[in-house]
Amino acid sequence: MASASLPAPAPGRAELLKAFEESRTGVRGLVESGVSSVPEIFRHPDPYASIPLAPPGVSIPVVDLSLPFPDAAAAAAEAARTWGFFHLVNYHHALPQPADGGDYPARALAAVRAFNELPPAERAPHYGRAVDGGVNYSTNVDLYNSPAASWRDTIQIMLGPNRRPDLAARIPAVCSAEVLEWEARATAAARAVMGLLSEGLGLGSAALEEASCLEGKVMACHYYPHCPEPERTMGIVPHTDPGVLTVLAQDEIGGLQVKHQDEEGRSCWVDVKPVPGAVVINVGDLLQIMSNDKYPSVEHRVIMNTREEPRVSIAIFFSPGKRGDSVFYGPLPGLVSSENPPKYRNFTMGEFFGTFFSRDLASKALIDHFKL
């Protein structure tokens, strides 16, 4: 009598990742397939238990761009020093009016949603991790480095410093015009904020722009589908952004949280509830280094929501565009002296981003790598 065959061993993480990637439809594809539980590769151990939520009413600061420049600069500098995050309102004062009179960033957010809700066969040809074409659509930039994946899909667009002349044609047609229109407007907002923060450092309003900090640009269009078990996974794990400055447009769903330390040194997570007519600004690791720790880069995360509607956001990460092997960055010269020595060594952008991409998103080692 023939013996019964042994059951096949359960697939390991590498095999599960490979099968997920080969589907080419991202997390949205899992939802479309009708999954009723979060697959193992997306499960985070106790993701929300470590640090408490802030009491009701606690919120990030608001900076009003319609204020006189000295007042807005003082408010932005204070918000950056104490929170690393703020809502920017009345930023339309710095923006060109859209040629078609459209409502931005709402139109860009709607267009990103439309791409992610195309039939799988129309999304799949765009899926991949190669960045040499300037555009990719995938799940989790750190999918193979992180211990657990997060519940989101992303269109990533390399906007600068070396922008492909055919970039518009490489972005999915359903959202190309809208996201590039938003890029122009978000860049104008970033220019205004960099002027405020440079002034707040006592360096004059042009210091960050003169250091080419507007020229490096990456756009991440995030889509967070409905999750059947929101308590088991995350939208984005706690992390800091690597660049100088981030401009974030988010829809009305919410989910972004910022880690904040109160005056007694206690940490909590603060909900960044969407504010109509506002974008969210946050300090990145490079600005913490360039400001010699005057403006901290603060941890933030995206939690899963229990609503049926997906969350959509568009982040544009700004960083220096001059990236030759002989171009070095570190604390800005006007901020260091014998009384206030540099806290970080100088480095090239090649070394900086090489370090960033060698670790998972949640790692805290990036800034520490450059400390003196």
Short mmCIF file of N, CA and C in Angstrom, two decimals, residues 54-163:
data_model
loop_
_atom_site.label_atom_id
_atom_site.label_comp_id
_atom_site.label_asym_id
_atom_site.label_seq_id
_atom_site.Cartn_x
_atom_site.Cartn_y
_atom_site.Cartn_z
N ALA A 54 -2.47 61.33 21.41
CA ALA A 54 -2.59 62.61 22.10
C ALA A 54 -4.02 62.84 22.54
N PRO A 55 -4.22 63.65 23.56
CA PRO A 55 -5.59 63.98 23.97
C PRO A 55 -6.33 64.70 22.85
N PRO A 56 -7.65 64.66 22.83
CA PRO A 56 -8.42 65.38 21.81
C PRO A 56 -8.08 66.87 21.82
N GLY A 57 -8.02 67.44 20.63
CA GLY A 57 -7.74 68.87 20.52
C GLY A 57 -6.30 69.21 20.23
N VAL A 58 -5.38 68.26 20.45
CA VAL A 58 -3.98 68.51 20.13
C VAL A 58 -3.80 68.38 18.62
N SER A 59 -3.13 69.36 18.01
CA SER A 59 -2.97 69.35 16.56
C SER A 59 -1.66 70.01 16.19
N ILE A 60 -1.20 69.74 14.97
CA ILE A 60 0.00 70.41 14.49
C ILE A 60 -0.32 71.89 14.26
N PRO A 61 0.70 72.77 14.27
CA PRO A 61 0.45 74.20 14.07
C PRO A 61 -0.05 74.52 12.66
N VAL A 62 -0.55 75.73 12.52
CA VAL A 62 -1.01 76.25 11.23
C VAL A 62 -0.18 77.49 10.89
N VAL A 63 0.33 77.55 9.67
CA VAL A 63 1.06 78.72 9.17
C VAL A 63 0.26 79.32 8.03
N ASP A 64 0.00 80.62 8.12
CA ASP A 64 -0.85 81.33 7.16
C ASP A 64 0.04 82.13 6.21
N LEU A 65 0.03 81.73 4.94
CA LEU A 65 0.90 82.38 3.97
C LEU A 65 0.40 83.76 3.55
N SER A 66 -0.81 84.13 3.99
CA SER A 66 -1.31 85.47 3.67
C SER A 66 -0.81 86.52 4.67
N LEU A 67 -0.16 86.08 5.74
CA LEU A 67 0.38 87.03 6.72
C LEU A 67 1.56 87.80 6.13
N PRO A 68 1.89 88.96 6.68
CA PRO A 68 3.11 89.64 6.26
C PRO A 68 4.31 88.71 6.39
N PHE A 69 5.28 88.84 5.49
CA PHE A 69 6.39 87.89 5.43
C PHE A 69 7.08 87.69 6.78
N PRO A 70 7.43 88.74 7.53
CA PRO A 70 8.12 88.49 8.81
C PRO A 70 7.28 87.66 9.78
N ASP A 71 5.97 87.89 9.79
CA ASP A 71 5.10 87.13 10.70
C ASP A 71 4.99 85.67 10.26
N ALA A 72 4.84 85.45 8.95
CA ALA A 72 4.75 84.08 8.44
C ALA A 72 6.07 83.34 8.66
N ALA A 73 7.20 84.04 8.48
CA ALA A 73 8.50 83.41 8.69
C ALA A 73 8.68 83.01 10.15
N ALA A 74 8.29 83.88 11.06
CA ALA A 74 8.40 83.56 12.49
C ALA A 74 7.52 82.37 12.85
N ALA A 75 6.30 82.32 12.31
CA ALA A 75 5.40 81.22 12.60
C ALA A 75 5.92 79.90 12.03
N ALA A 76 6.43 79.94 10.79
CA ALA A 76 6.95 78.72 10.17
C ALA A 76 8.17 78.20 10.91
N ALA A 77 9.07 79.11 11.31
CA ALA A 77 10.27 78.69 12.02
C ALA A 77 9.91 78.08 13.38
N GLU A 78 8.96 78.68 14.08
CA GLU A 78 8.54 78.14 15.38
C GLU A 78 7.90 76.77 15.21
N ALA A 79 7.05 76.61 14.19
CA ALA A 79 6.41 75.32 13.95
C ALA A 79 7.45 74.26 13.59
N ALA A 80 8.42 74.63 12.75
CA ALA A 80 9.46 73.67 12.36
C ALA A 80 10.33 73.28 13.55
N ARG A 81 10.65 74.24 14.41
CA ARG A 81 11.50 73.95 15.57
C ARG A 81 10.80 73.06 16.59
N THR A 82 9.51 73.29 16.80
CA THR A 82 8.83 72.61 17.90
C THR A 82 8.06 71.36 17.47
N TRP A 83 7.68 71.28 16.20
CA TRP A 83 6.90 70.16 15.71
C TRP A 83 7.52 69.43 14.53
N GLY A 84 8.23 70.16 13.66
CA GLY A 84 8.71 69.56 12.42
C GLY A 84 7.63 69.41 11.38
N PHE A 85 6.40 69.83 11.69
CA PHE A 85 5.23 69.69 10.83
C PHE A 85 4.35 70.92 10.98
N PHE A 86 3.65 71.30 9.92
CA PHE A 86 2.59 72.29 10.06
C PHE A 86 1.66 72.25 8.86
N HIS A 87 0.43 72.70 9.08
CA HIS A 87 -0.50 72.95 7.98
C HIS A 87 -0.15 74.30 7.37
N LEU A 88 -0.13 74.37 6.06
CA LEU A 88 0.06 75.64 5.35
C LEU A 88 -1.27 76.03 4.73
N VAL A 89 -1.80 77.18 5.15
CA VAL A 89 -3.07 77.66 4.61
C VAL A 89 -2.83 78.94 3.81
N ASN A 90 -3.79 79.24 2.96
CA ASN A 90 -3.69 80.40 2.06
C ASN A 90 -2.42 80.35 1.21
N TYR A 91 -2.01 79.12 0.88
CA TYR A 91 -0.81 78.98 0.05
C TYR A 91 -1.07 79.37 -1.40
N HIS A 92 -2.34 79.55 -1.76
CA HIS A 92 -2.64 79.98 -3.12
C HIS A 92 -2.05 81.35 -3.42
N HIS A 93 -1.69 82.11 -2.37
CA HIS A 93 -1.03 83.40 -2.60
C HIS A 93 0.29 83.21 -3.35
N ALA A 94 0.90 82.04 -3.22
CA ALA A 94 2.20 81.79 -3.86
C ALA A 94 2.08 81.02 -5.16
N LEU A 95 0.86 80.62 -5.54
CA LEU A 95 0.71 79.69 -6.65
C LEU A 95 0.18 80.36 -7.91
N PRO A 96 0.64 79.86 -9.06
CA PRO A 96 0.01 80.30 -10.31
C PRO A 96 -1.39 79.72 -10.42
N GLN A 97 -2.29 80.44 -11.01
CA GLN A 97 -3.63 79.91 -11.23
C GLN A 97 -3.58 78.84 -12.32
N PRO A 98 -4.28 77.71 -12.14
CA PRO A 98 -4.27 76.68 -13.19
C PRO A 98 -4.90 77.20 -14.47
N ALA A 99 -4.32 76.80 -15.58
CA ALA A 99 -4.78 77.29 -16.88
C ALA A 99 -6.24 76.95 -17.14
N ASP A 100 -6.69 75.78 -16.60
CA ASP A 100 -8.06 75.37 -16.88
C ASP A 100 -9.03 75.74 -15.76
N GLY A 101 -8.53 76.48 -14.76
CA GLY A 101 -9.40 76.88 -13.67
C GLY A 101 -9.80 75.75 -12.74
N GLY A 102 -9.09 74.61 -12.81
CA GLY A 102 -9.47 73.44 -12.03
C GLY A 102 -9.17 73.59 -10.55
N ASP A 103 -9.74 72.67 -9.78
CA ASP A 103 -9.60 72.66 -8.33
C ASP A 103 -8.44 71.75 -7.95
N TYR A 104 -7.32 72.34 -7.53
CA TYR A 104 -6.15 71.55 -7.14
C TYR A 104 -5.88 71.77 -5.66
N PRO A 105 -5.43 70.71 -4.97
CA PRO A 105 -4.99 69.40 -5.47
C PRO A 105 -6.10 68.36 -5.63
N ALA A 106 -7.36 68.73 -5.43
CA ALA A 106 -8.44 67.74 -5.48
C ALA A 106 -8.46 66.99 -6.81
N ARG A 107 -8.21 67.70 -7.91
CA ARG A 107 -8.24 67.02 -9.21
C ARG A 107 -7.12 66.01 -9.33
N ALA A 108 -5.94 66.34 -8.80
CA ALA A 108 -4.82 65.40 -8.87
C ALA A 108 -5.09 64.17 -8.00
N LEU A 109 -5.64 64.37 -6.81
CA LEU A 109 -5.98 63.25 -5.94
C LEU A 109 -7.03 62.34 -6.60
N ALA A 110 -8.02 62.94 -7.24
CA ALA A 110 -9.05 62.16 -7.92
C ALA A 110 -8.47 61.36 -9.09
N ALA A 111 -7.50 61.96 -9.79
CA ALA A 111 -6.89 61.28 -10.92
C ALA A 111 -6.05 60.08 -10.46
N VAL A 112 -5.34 60.24 -9.35
CA VAL A 112 -4.56 59.12 -8.79
C VAL A 112 -5.51 58.00 -8.36
N ARG A 113 -6.60 58.37 -7.73
CA ARG A 113 -7.61 57.37 -7.36
C ARG A 113 -8.11 56.63 -8.61
N ALA A 114 -8.37 57.38 -9.68
CA ALA A 114 -8.89 56.77 -10.90
C ALA A 114 -7.92 55.75 -11.48
N PHE A 115 -6.62 56.06 -11.46
CA PHE A 115 -5.65 55.08 -11.96
C PHE A 115 -5.71 53.80 -11.14
N ASN A 116 -5.68 53.92 -9.82
CA ASN A 116 -5.64 52.74 -8.97
C ASN A 116 -6.91 51.92 -9.04
N GLU A 117 -7.99 52.50 -9.56
CA GLU A 117 -9.25 51.78 -9.67
C GLU A 117 -9.56 51.34 -11.10
N LEU A 118 -8.53 51.45 -11.97
CA LEU A 118 -8.66 50.85 -13.29
C LEU A 118 -8.71 49.33 -13.16
N PRO A 119 -9.22 48.63 -14.16
CA PRO A 119 -9.18 47.16 -14.11
C PRO A 119 -7.74 46.66 -13.98
N PRO A 120 -7.54 45.52 -13.31
CA PRO A 120 -6.18 45.00 -13.11
C PRO A 120 -5.36 44.91 -14.40
N ALA A 121 -5.99 44.50 -15.48
CA ALA A 121 -5.25 44.33 -16.74
C ALA A 121 -4.71 45.66 -17.26
N GLU A 122 -5.32 46.77 -16.87
CA GLU A 122 -4.84 48.08 -17.32
C GLU A 122 -3.78 48.64 -16.39
N ARG A 123 -3.78 48.23 -15.12
CA ARG A 123 -2.74 48.68 -14.18
C ARG A 123 -1.46 47.87 -14.32
N ALA A 124 -1.61 46.57 -14.54
CA ALA A 124 -0.48 45.65 -14.49
C ALA A 124 0.70 46.05 -15.38
N PRO A 125 0.48 46.54 -16.62
CA PRO A 125 1.63 46.90 -17.45
C PRO A 125 2.51 47.99 -16.85
N HIS A 126 1.98 48.77 -15.93
CA HIS A 126 2.76 49.85 -15.31
C HIS A 126 3.57 49.36 -14.10
N TYR A 127 3.27 48.15 -13.61
CA TYR A 127 3.85 47.70 -12.35
C TYR A 127 5.33 47.34 -12.54
N GLY A 128 6.18 47.78 -11.61
CA GLY A 128 7.59 47.44 -11.65
C GLY A 128 8.39 48.33 -10.73
N ARG A 129 9.64 47.93 -10.46
CA ARG A 129 10.47 48.67 -9.50
C ARG A 129 11.59 49.46 -10.16
N ALA A 130 11.80 49.31 -11.45
CA ALA A 130 12.87 50.06 -12.11
C ALA A 130 12.55 51.55 -12.10
N VAL A 131 13.55 52.38 -11.81
CA VAL A 131 13.34 53.83 -11.74
C VAL A 131 13.99 54.57 -12.90
N ASP A 132 14.70 53.84 -13.78
CA ASP A 132 15.42 54.53 -14.86
C ASP A 132 14.48 55.17 -15.87
N GLY A 133 13.22 54.72 -15.93
CA GLY A 133 12.26 55.34 -16.83
C GLY A 133 11.58 56.56 -16.25
N GLY A 134 11.87 56.87 -15.00
CA GLY A 134 11.32 58.06 -14.37
C GLY A 134 9.99 57.85 -13.68
N VAL A 135 9.32 56.74 -13.93
CA VAL A 135 8.00 56.48 -13.34
C VAL A 135 7.92 54.99 -12.99
N ASN A 136 7.42 54.68 -11.79
CA ASN A 136 7.07 53.29 -11.53
C ASN A 136 5.85 53.21 -10.63
N TYR A 137 5.20 52.08 -10.70
CA TYR A 137 4.01 51.79 -9.90
C TYR A 137 4.28 50.49 -9.18
N SER A 138 4.26 50.51 -7.84
CA SER A 138 4.59 49.31 -7.09
C SER A 138 4.04 49.43 -5.67
N THR A 139 4.33 48.42 -4.88
CA THR A 139 3.92 48.38 -3.49
C THR A 139 5.16 48.46 -2.60
N ASN A 140 5.28 49.50 -1.75
CA ASN A 140 6.35 49.59 -0.76
C ASN A 140 7.75 49.65 -1.39
N VAL A 141 8.36 50.83 -1.34
CA VAL A 141 9.71 50.98 -1.86
C VAL A 141 10.69 50.06 -1.14
N ASP A 142 10.39 49.70 0.12
CA ASP A 142 11.27 48.84 0.91
C ASP A 142 10.69 47.43 1.09
N LEU A 143 9.93 46.97 0.11
CA LEU A 143 9.22 45.69 0.24
C LEU A 143 10.15 44.55 0.61
N TYR A 144 11.35 44.51 0.03
CA TYR A 144 12.27 43.39 0.25
C TYR A 144 13.21 43.62 1.44
N ASN A 145 13.22 44.83 2.02
CA ASN A 145 14.10 45.12 3.15
C ASN A 145 13.37 45.15 4.48
N SER A 146 12.07 45.44 4.46
CA SER A 146 11.33 45.63 5.71
C SER A 146 10.82 44.30 6.24
N PRO A 147 10.65 44.19 7.57
CA PRO A 147 10.14 42.94 8.13
C PRO A 147 8.68 42.67 7.81
N ALA A 148 7.90 43.71 7.52
CA ALA A 148 6.49 43.55 7.16
C ALA A 148 6.11 44.66 6.20
N ALA A 149 5.36 44.32 5.17
CA ALA A 149 4.93 45.31 4.19
C ALA A 149 3.77 46.13 4.72
N SER A 150 3.56 47.31 4.13
CA SER A 150 2.45 48.18 4.50
C SER A 150 1.38 48.16 3.42
N TRP A 151 0.17 48.51 3.81
CA TRP A 151 -1.03 48.32 2.98
C TRP A 151 -1.22 49.54 2.07
N ARG A 152 -0.38 49.65 1.03
CA ARG A 152 -0.50 50.78 0.11
C ARG A 152 0.18 50.46 -1.21
N ASP A 153 -0.27 51.12 -2.25
CA ASP A 153 0.36 51.11 -3.57
C ASP A 153 0.78 52.53 -3.91
N THR A 154 1.81 52.66 -4.75
CA THR A 154 2.38 53.98 -5.02
C THR A 154 2.79 54.12 -6.47
N ILE A 155 2.44 55.27 -7.06
CA ILE A 155 3.05 55.71 -8.31
C ILE A 155 4.16 56.67 -7.91
N GLN A 156 5.39 56.34 -8.26
CA GLN A 156 6.53 57.21 -7.96
C GLN A 156 7.02 57.87 -9.24
N ILE A 157 7.22 59.18 -9.17
CA ILE A 157 7.60 59.95 -10.37
C ILE A 157 8.85 60.76 -10.05
N MET A 158 9.92 60.55 -10.82
CA MET A 158 11.18 61.27 -10.63
C MET A 158 11.09 62.58 -11.43
N LEU A 159 10.94 63.67 -10.71
CA LEU A 159 10.69 64.97 -11.34
C LEU A 159 11.95 65.82 -11.49
N GLY A 160 12.99 65.51 -10.79
CA GLY A 160 14.21 66.31 -10.88
C GLY A 160 15.27 65.74 -9.97
N PRO A 161 16.55 66.06 -10.19
CA PRO A 161 17.03 67.11 -11.08
C PRO A 161 17.16 66.71 -12.55
N ASN A 162 17.23 65.41 -12.83
CA ASN A 162 17.42 64.96 -14.22
C ASN A 162 16.10 64.44 -14.77
N ARG A 163 15.29 65.35 -15.24
CA ARG A 163 13.94 65.00 -15.66
C ARG A 163 13.95 64.51 -17.11
#
